[in-house]
Amino acid sequence: MAGVTGKDAVLTAYAQKLETLDAPKGRSLTQDAMRRLVRNKAAVLSLFVVGFIVVFAFVGPYLLPWAYDKIDWSAIRKPPNFEAGHYAGTDQNGRDMLARIMQGTQMSLIVALVATMVSVFIGVIYGAVAGYFGGKVDAVMMRFVDIMYALPYILFVIILVVIFGRNPVLLFVGIGCLEWLTMARIVRGQTLSIKEREFVEAAKAGGAKPWTIIIRHIVPNLTGPVVIYATLTIPEIILTESFLSYLGLGVQEPQTSLGTLISFGSPVAETLPWMLIGPAVVLVSLLLCLTYIGDGLRDALDPKDR
Amino acid sequence: MFGYAIRRVLSALPVVLIAVTACFFILRLAPGGPFDGERALPPETLANLRAHYNLDLPLIQQYGIYVGRLLQGDFGPSMVYNDFTVAQMLWIGLPFTLMLGFTAFVVGTVAGLVAGSLSAVNQNKLPDYVLVMLVMVGLVVPNFLMASILQLVFGVYLDWFPAGGWKPGSLQHLVLPVIVLALPHAGRTARLMRGSMIEVLGTNYVRTARSKGLGTRLILARHAIKPALLPVVSYLGPGLSYLLTGSLVVEQVFALPGIGKYFISAALNRDYGLVLGTTILYMLIILAVNLLVDILYAWLDPKVRYD
Amino acid sequence: MKQVLSVEDMSVTFALHESEVHAVREMNFTLAEGETLAVVGESGSGKSQAFLAIMGLLAKNGTAGGRAMMGDINLIGMAPSQLDLYRGKDIAMIFQDPMTSLNPTLKVKTQLGEVLVKHRGFDKQAALKTAIEMLERVGIPEPVKRANAYPHELSGGMRQRVMIAMALLCQPKILIADEPTTALDVTVQAQMLDLFKTLTQDFGTSLVLITHDLGVVAGVADRMMVMYGGRAVEKGRVDDLFYDPRHPYTLGLLHSTPHIAKRAARLDPIQGLPPSLEHLPKGCSFNPRCAFAFDRCLEQRPPLTDAGDGRQKACFYEGPMAYGQVA
């Protein structure tokens, strides 16, 4: 098998545990996990905060007097001023910071969502194929994943982003390509056990082609773990996006993202602190809450901490 | 064991080759070139330059030349810093990046292991809560933000450490960058270590050890550490690759003379040779570390055999 | 005969989120030198937890009360560092699952030798030599080779022999064996019981054999204690309890054991499930499953009383009990 060192085992042990756990109880894995998640106060609170941030980012702009790219010539580099409607101050170009933070959060969330979908798509197909065909195919495919894990992936993304211009779509896809590896491992582990189940046997006996079996019978049964793992991927992607944006490789002016805002805010943090504090608070609370949700989900699924 | 190492290296080679090939063609197929500066060069000069760097040959031939040279250990010339070869450029930046990266790697790993173990031994007591919170901070505060904060607090307000720049041999200048780089790595390591240590402390064989009256210290040192390290060790390879990535930002924020600075500008300027050279060298370093990690893993887990 | 262990009014309690579970209550027994005591009961009867408590190995949320006197020393409530002076030296324990009870990352010789280094102050060489002798003693072929092996390179039976060797290295006064044969093949089980018998005789060790299998008890134990719902329900000499059980639960256990019940021509399992310790029924805990229960059993809990001939039982029913009548 791929991991001579059993690295795979560490990751897929989680997936296999779900299998053995699920069997005797008769209750669906996802329901069970959800029930336990609801009892986890930190995770529930985090869900509310994330919900609030989403509303803040997508509805907020409609409630503000200033648009994110509108320049107020009378207020350049100004601290928060409620009378003028600049609730979080303005930047060096006289643009309203709160509007920019909202727009930046929006961008970060969209990137995270699209990139997660890309990574789920690649990871699920790759993992399901490796797991379903097994044997040599599996060994080669997972060895490849093993090695890919070790590559300086971010360098590739930087190359991609730089070469093809700062096209947001490419940014999404590039980051998505970065995050599919773990998903592939989880899915492979699940597929290995699903393919032994009766309904797959039945489909095989009925003469269904491998692709049909993978798409019709295996992928739908992966939903629970995939959704959970995707949740764990989102903060990683937000972090990666803000990282690229910070390096100046992200979205382009006048659009912005949380990473871009922080990269503009940090050099002037001493004199114009509101330019750093706002986006930093939003980014950190978003990441913190998503991490708590991810932890909550994992604990809800993990038998050993109960 | 030796044969195993050789096999591992050989199995990684195709991936290196694929990565090199992919990078090479993506770079070349993209619009723009190394000589599209702000001022347009006279056509003759441009043609000469292109000929000098073989850019006028068919792509596939250029690829052949590049790989041929690479196999002899020659990374070719830098096309933007025209007085330097890529190898020279790497030699300027890489030692610093590696020094910074490995220092942070060692500091972060050790700090993470200690914090994780302490957390696990004191599970659900005060030290555990404090450590778990610290780890969370390390995890969710992005390194570029952490860099700015530390710079501002310790560099500007408190003035304990220089806020940036580099003087050869000065440890002072290294403190903040190493902390920023090491924190997320320490956080991830600590989380893994805490989880696996808690699991190990609950196993039957630790109970057996307790029933033998060995005492807490001996149980931790001899019976618990090795198995608890297993999942942590398998994270070290990916961990290092995260960490080297982080060094791109840290070098920029703290104005340090590493390879990261050159890499980004080289990519922006289409300095094909330098971009490829850096990528390849990073890959080789990370693959080498992974190999070491695998060997370490096999030492920790006697069930692994080099078959 | 000299007593090596005397347990008085011992209890074990686990704190759950909002409630407490009493795993063991009012446990009293003595263990004489060289004697073998079998502790019998279904899973959840508290038999393992009682002895884990004596060894100071309860889970973090567990507390033990009462006394367990080994000579002048009370093992219950002792600080772990203090307890470490006796655990492994004077009192040792063997666990149910030999596959997971040995450390997979350490060689067998390390795991054996450390006991001698700790309790006997041996140096490594001497410890290794003694360890190898002990491996030979427990019937492991090629002991030098096995000592250098890792646990996963040994079979289940072999590993349990290693566990036995490990427990006996310091020739303890008391050996507690928690379901030592359950995880092993039937053929190996018999060998293992033989081994227990000879070794404890040779070393003069008192043995506590925790099991749910009366077949195991028959050949090895001198006395037995039957546990149900966290309490002892019948105690006495093995022969007495086998031929003349006085508690319906003991009778039921005998019926459910194949080679003992064969005289009855059919197997008669006890109906129902062991009770949840969180919700013990009112009165006698066994009453929902008992064929002899009458109104008093539903109201009052029968105390453990002397039934003559050194026996004790906790049951109100005094009439005759016959095979086939249970449940």
PDB file of N, CA, C and O in Angstrom, chain C residues 15-49:
ATOM      1  N   ALA C  15     -18.067   8.974  38.702  1.00  0.00           N
ATOM      2  CA  ALA C  15     -18.820  10.209  38.529  1.00  0.00           C
ATOM      3  C   ALA C  15     -19.078  10.404  37.043  1.00  0.00           C
ATOM      4  O   ALA C  15     -18.160  10.441  36.241  1.00  0.00           O
ATOM      5  N   LEU C  16     -20.360  10.477  36.681  1.00  0.00           N
ATOM      6  CA  LEU C  16     -20.698  10.799  35.294  1.00  0.00           C
ATOM      7  C   LEU C  16     -21.058  12.274  35.242  1.00  0.00           C
ATOM      8  O   LEU C  16     -20.929  12.995  36.229  1.00  0.00           O
ATOM      9  N   HIS C  17     -21.551  12.736  34.101  1.00  0.00           N
ATOM     10  CA  HIS C  17     -21.800  14.168  33.983  1.00  0.00           C
ATOM     11  C   HIS C  17     -22.732  14.686  35.063  1.00  0.00           C
ATOM     12  O   HIS C  17     -22.444  15.648  35.750  1.00  0.00           O
ATOM     13  N   GLU C  18     -23.876  14.032  35.218  1.00  0.00           N
ATOM     14  CA  GLU C  18     -24.836  14.543  36.180  1.00  0.00           C
ATOM     15  C   GLU C  18     -25.210  13.510  37.230  1.00  0.00           C
ATOM     16  O   GLU C  18     -26.058  13.765  38.083  1.00  0.00           O
ATOM     17  N   SER C  19     -24.597  12.349  37.172  1.00  0.00           N
ATOM     18  CA  SER C  19     -24.992  11.322  38.128  1.00  0.00           C
ATOM     19  C   SER C  19     -23.764  10.542  38.584  1.00  0.00           C
ATOM     20  O   SER C  19     -22.654  10.798  38.154  1.00  0.00           O
ATOM     21  N   GLU C  20     -24.008   9.600  39.467  1.00  0.00           N
ATOM     22  CA  GLU C  20     -22.943   8.732  39.933  1.00  0.00           C
ATOM     23  C   GLU C  20     -23.351   7.292  39.681  1.00  0.00           C
ATOM     24  O   GLU C  20     -24.530   6.955  39.767  1.00  0.00           O
ATOM     25  N   VAL C  21     -22.374   6.465  39.362  1.00  0.00           N
ATOM     26  CA  VAL C  21     -22.669   5.054  39.207  1.00  0.00           C
ATOM     27  C   VAL C  21     -21.868   4.293  40.249  1.00  0.00           C
ATOM     28  O   VAL C  21     -20.665   4.504  40.393  1.00  0.00           O
ATOM     29  N   HIS C  22     -22.575   3.430  40.996  1.00  0.00           N
ATOM     30  CA  HIS C  22     -21.879   2.615  41.987  1.00  0.00           C
ATOM     31  C   HIS C  22     -21.556   1.272  41.363  1.00  0.00           C
ATOM     32  O   HIS C  22     -22.433   0.443  41.201  1.00  0.00           O
ATOM     33  N   ALA C  23     -20.317   1.095  41.002  1.00  0.00           N
ATOM     34  CA  ALA C  23     -19.934  -0.130  40.306  1.00  0.00           C
ATOM     35  C   ALA C  23     -19.752  -1.280  41.281  1.00  0.00           C
ATOM     36  O   ALA C  23     -20.026  -2.427  40.954  1.00  0.00           O
ATOM     37  N   VAL C  24     -19.281  -0.962  42.485  1.00  0.00           N
ATOM     38  CA  VAL C  24     -19.078  -1.986  43.509  1.00  0.00           C
ATOM     39  C   VAL C  24     -19.564  -1.422  44.834  1.00  0.00           C
ATOM     40  O   VAL C  24     -19.306  -0.267  45.144  1.00  0.00           O
ATOM     41  N   ARG C  25     -20.304  -2.262  45.587  1.00  0.00           N
ATOM     42  CA  ARG C  25     -20.740  -1.804  46.907  1.00  0.00           C
ATOM     43  C   ARG C  25     -20.509  -2.880  47.950  1.00  0.00           C
ATOM     44  O   ARG C  25     -20.686  -4.072  47.684  1.00  0.00           O
ATOM     45  N   GLU C  26     -20.137  -2.419  49.132  1.00  0.00           N
ATOM     46  CA  GLU C  26     -20.049  -3.274  50.319  1.00  0.00           C
ATOM     47  C   GLU C  26     -19.353  -4.588  50.027  1.00  0.00           C
ATOM     48  O   GLU C  26     -19.876  -5.655  50.296  1.00  0.00           O
ATOM     49  N   MET C  27     -18.172  -4.487  49.460  1.00  0.00           N
ATOM     50  CA  MET C  27     -17.476  -5.724  49.136  1.00  0.00           C
ATOM     51  C   MET C  27     -16.575  -6.141  50.307  1.00  0.00           C
ATOM     52  O   MET C  27     -15.825  -5.323  50.844  1.00  0.00           O
ATOM     53  N   ASN C  28     -16.704  -7.387  50.713  1.00  0.00           N
ATOM     54  CA  ASN C  28     -15.881  -7.937  51.789  1.00  0.00           C
ATOM     55  C   ASN C  28     -15.376  -9.302  51.362  1.00  0.00           C
ATOM     56  O   ASN C  28     -16.158 -10.141  50.926  1.00  0.00           O
ATOM     57  N   PHE C  29     -14.085  -9.524  51.486  1.00  0.00           N
ATOM     58  CA  PHE C  29     -13.580 -10.890  51.298  1.00  0.00           C
ATOM     59  C   PHE C  29     -12.156 -10.948  51.804  1.00  0.00           C
ATOM     60  O   PHE C  29     -11.511  -9.924  52.051  1.00  0.00           O
ATOM     61  N   THR C  30     -11.686 -12.154  52.005  1.00  0.00           N
ATOM     62  CA  THR C  30     -10.287 -12.319  52.390  1.00  0.00           C
ATOM     63  C   THR C  30      -9.644 -13.308  51.436  1.00  0.00           C
ATOM     64  O   THR C  30     -10.321 -14.127  50.816  1.00  0.00           O
ATOM     65  N   LEU C  31      -8.347 -13.184  51.335  1.00  0.00           N
ATOM     66  CA  LEU C  31      -7.597 -14.076  50.466  1.00  0.00           C
ATOM     67  C   LEU C  31      -6.479 -14.670  51.310  1.00  0.00           C
ATOM     68  O   LEU C  31      -5.687 -13.941  51.906  1.00  0.00           O
ATOM     69  N   ALA C  32      -6.441 -16.000  51.371  1.00  0.00           N
ATOM     70  CA  ALA C  32      -5.430 -16.649  52.210  1.00  0.00           C
ATOM     71  C   ALA C  32      -4.181 -16.929  51.381  1.00  0.00           C
ATOM     72  O   ALA C  32      -4.225 -16.959  50.158  1.00  0.00           O
ATOM     73  N   GLU C  33      -3.087 -17.149  52.080  1.00  0.00           N
ATOM     74  CA  GLU C  33      -1.828 -17.422  51.401  1.00  0.00           C
ATOM     75  C   GLU C  33      -1.939 -18.676  50.550  1.00  0.00           C
ATOM     76  O   GLU C  33      -2.416 -19.713  51.030  1.00  0.00           O
ATOM     77  N   GLY C  34      -1.519 -18.599  49.317  1.00  0.00           N
ATOM     78  CA  GLY C  34      -1.507 -19.759  48.446  1.00  0.00           C
ATOM     79  C   GLY C  34      -2.870 -20.171  47.928  1.00  0.00           C
ATOM     80  O   GLY C  34      -2.994 -21.135  47.172  1.00  0.00           O
ATOM     81  N   GLU C  35      -3.882 -19.434  48.283  1.00  0.00           N
ATOM     82  CA  GLU C  35      -5.238 -19.818  47.898  1.00  0.00           C
ATOM     83  C   GLU C  35      -5.599 -19.244  46.523  1.00  0.00           C
ATOM     84  O   GLU C  35      -5.034 -18.248  46.092  1.00  0.00           O
ATOM     85  N   THR C  36      -6.533 -19.905  45.848  1.00  0.00           N
ATOM     86  CA  THR C  36      -7.044 -19.335  44.608  1.00  0.00           C
ATOM     87  C   THR C  36      -8.521 -19.000  44.777  1.00  0.00           C
ATOM     88  O   THR C  36      -9.331 -19.863  45.114  1.00  0.00           O
ATOM     89  N   LEU C  37      -8.815 -17.715  44.571  1.00  0.00           N
ATOM     90  CA  LEU C  37     -10.196 -17.254  44.709  1.00  0.00           C
ATOM     91  C   LEU C  37     -10.714 -16.898  43.326  1.00  0.00           C
ATOM     92  O   LEU C  37     -10.067 -16.157  42.591  1.00  0.00           O
ATOM     93  N   ALA C  38     -11.856 -17.468  42.963  1.00  0.00           N
ATOM     94  CA  ALA C  38     -12.460 -17.095  41.689  1.00  0.00           C
ATOM     95  C   ALA C  38     -13.538 -16.054  41.946  1.00  0.00           C
ATOM     96  O   ALA C  38     -14.326 -16.198  42.872  1.00  0.00           O
ATOM     97  N   VAL C  39     -13.523 -15.008  41.129  1.00  0.00           N
ATOM     98  CA  VAL C  39     -14.577 -14.000  41.223  1.00  0.00           C
ATOM     99  C   VAL C  39     -15.375 -14.088  39.934  1.00  0.00           C
ATOM    100  O   VAL C  39     -14.835 -13.910  38.845  1.00  0.00           O
ATOM    101  N   VAL C  40     -16.658 -14.417  40.062  1.00  0.00           N
ATOM    102  CA  VAL C  40     -17.448 -14.777  38.893  1.00  0.00           C
ATOM    103  C   VAL C  40     -18.619 -13.820  38.732  1.00  0.00           C
ATOM    104  O   VAL C  40     -19.232 -13.409  39.710  1.00  0.00           O
ATOM    105  N   GLY C  41     -18.909 -13.472  37.509  1.00  0.00           N
ATOM    106  CA  GLY C  41     -20.078 -12.635  37.255  1.00  0.00           C
ATOM    107  C   GLY C  41     -20.133 -12.240  35.797  1.00  0.00           C
ATOM    108  O   GLY C  41     -19.175 -12.426  35.049  1.00  0.00           O
ATOM    109  N   GLU C  42     -21.286 -11.707  35.386  1.00  0.00           N
ATOM    110  CA  GLU C  42     -21.419 -11.237  34.014  1.00  0.00           C
ATOM    111  C   GLU C  42     -20.657  -9.931  33.857  1.00  0.00           C
ATOM    112  O   GLU C  42     -20.251  -9.320  34.846  1.00  0.00           O
ATOM    113  N   SER C  43     -20.511  -9.475  32.615  1.00  0.00           N
ATOM    114  CA  SER C  43     -19.864  -8.181  32.438  1.00  0.00           C
ATOM    115  C   SER C  43     -20.761  -7.114  33.057  1.00  0.00           C
ATOM    116  O   SER C  43     -21.978  -7.192  32.980  1.00  0.00           O
ATOM    117  N   GLY C  44     -20.128  -6.132  33.689  1.00  0.00           N
ATOM    118  CA  GLY C  44     -20.904  -5.099  34.359  1.00  0.00           C
ATOM    119  C   GLY C  44     -21.268  -5.451  35.781  1.00  0.00           C
ATOM    120  O   GLY C  44     -21.965  -4.702  36.449  1.00  0.00           O
ATOM    121  N   SER C  45     -20.802  -6.590  36.275  1.00  0.00           N
ATOM    122  CA  SER C  45     -21.124  -6.946  37.650  1.00  0.00           C
ATOM    123  C   SER C  45     -20.170  -6.277  38.629  1.00  0.00           C
ATOM    124  O   SER C  45     -20.331  -6.402  39.830  1.00  0.00           O
ATOM    125  N   GLY C  46     -19.173  -5.585  38.108  1.00  0.00           N
ATOM    126  CA  GLY C  46     -18.253  -4.855  38.972  1.00  0.00           C
ATOM    127  C   GLY C  46     -17.030  -5.653  39.362  1.00  0.00           C
ATOM    128  O   GLY C  46     -16.190  -5.182  40.112  1.00  0.00           O
ATOM    129  N   LYS C  47     -16.907  -6.866  38.823  1.00  0.00           N
ATOM    130  CA  LYS C  47     -15.816  -7.725  39.283  1.00  0.00           C
ATOM    131  C   LYS C  47     -14.449  -7.185  38.884  1.00  0.00           C
ATOM    132  O   LYS C  47     -13.518  -7.206  39.684  1.00  0.00           O
ATOM    133  N   SER C  48     -14.325  -6.664  37.641  1.00  0.00           N
ATOM    134  CA  SER C  48     -13.036  -6.113  37.233  1.00  0.00           C
ATOM    135  C   SER C  48     -12.736  -4.812  37.951  1.00  0.00           C
ATOM    136  O   SER C  48     -11.609  -4.584  38.404  1.00  0.00           O
ATOM    137  N   GLN C  49     -13.757  -3.950  38.055  1.00  0.00           N
ATOM    138  CA  GLN C  49     -13.528  -2.627  38.652  1.00  0.00           C
ATOM    139  C   GLN C  49     -13.053  -2.750  40.092  1.00  0.00           C
ATOM    140  O   GLN C  49     -12.217  -1.977  40.554  1.00  0.00           O
TER     141      GLN C  49
END
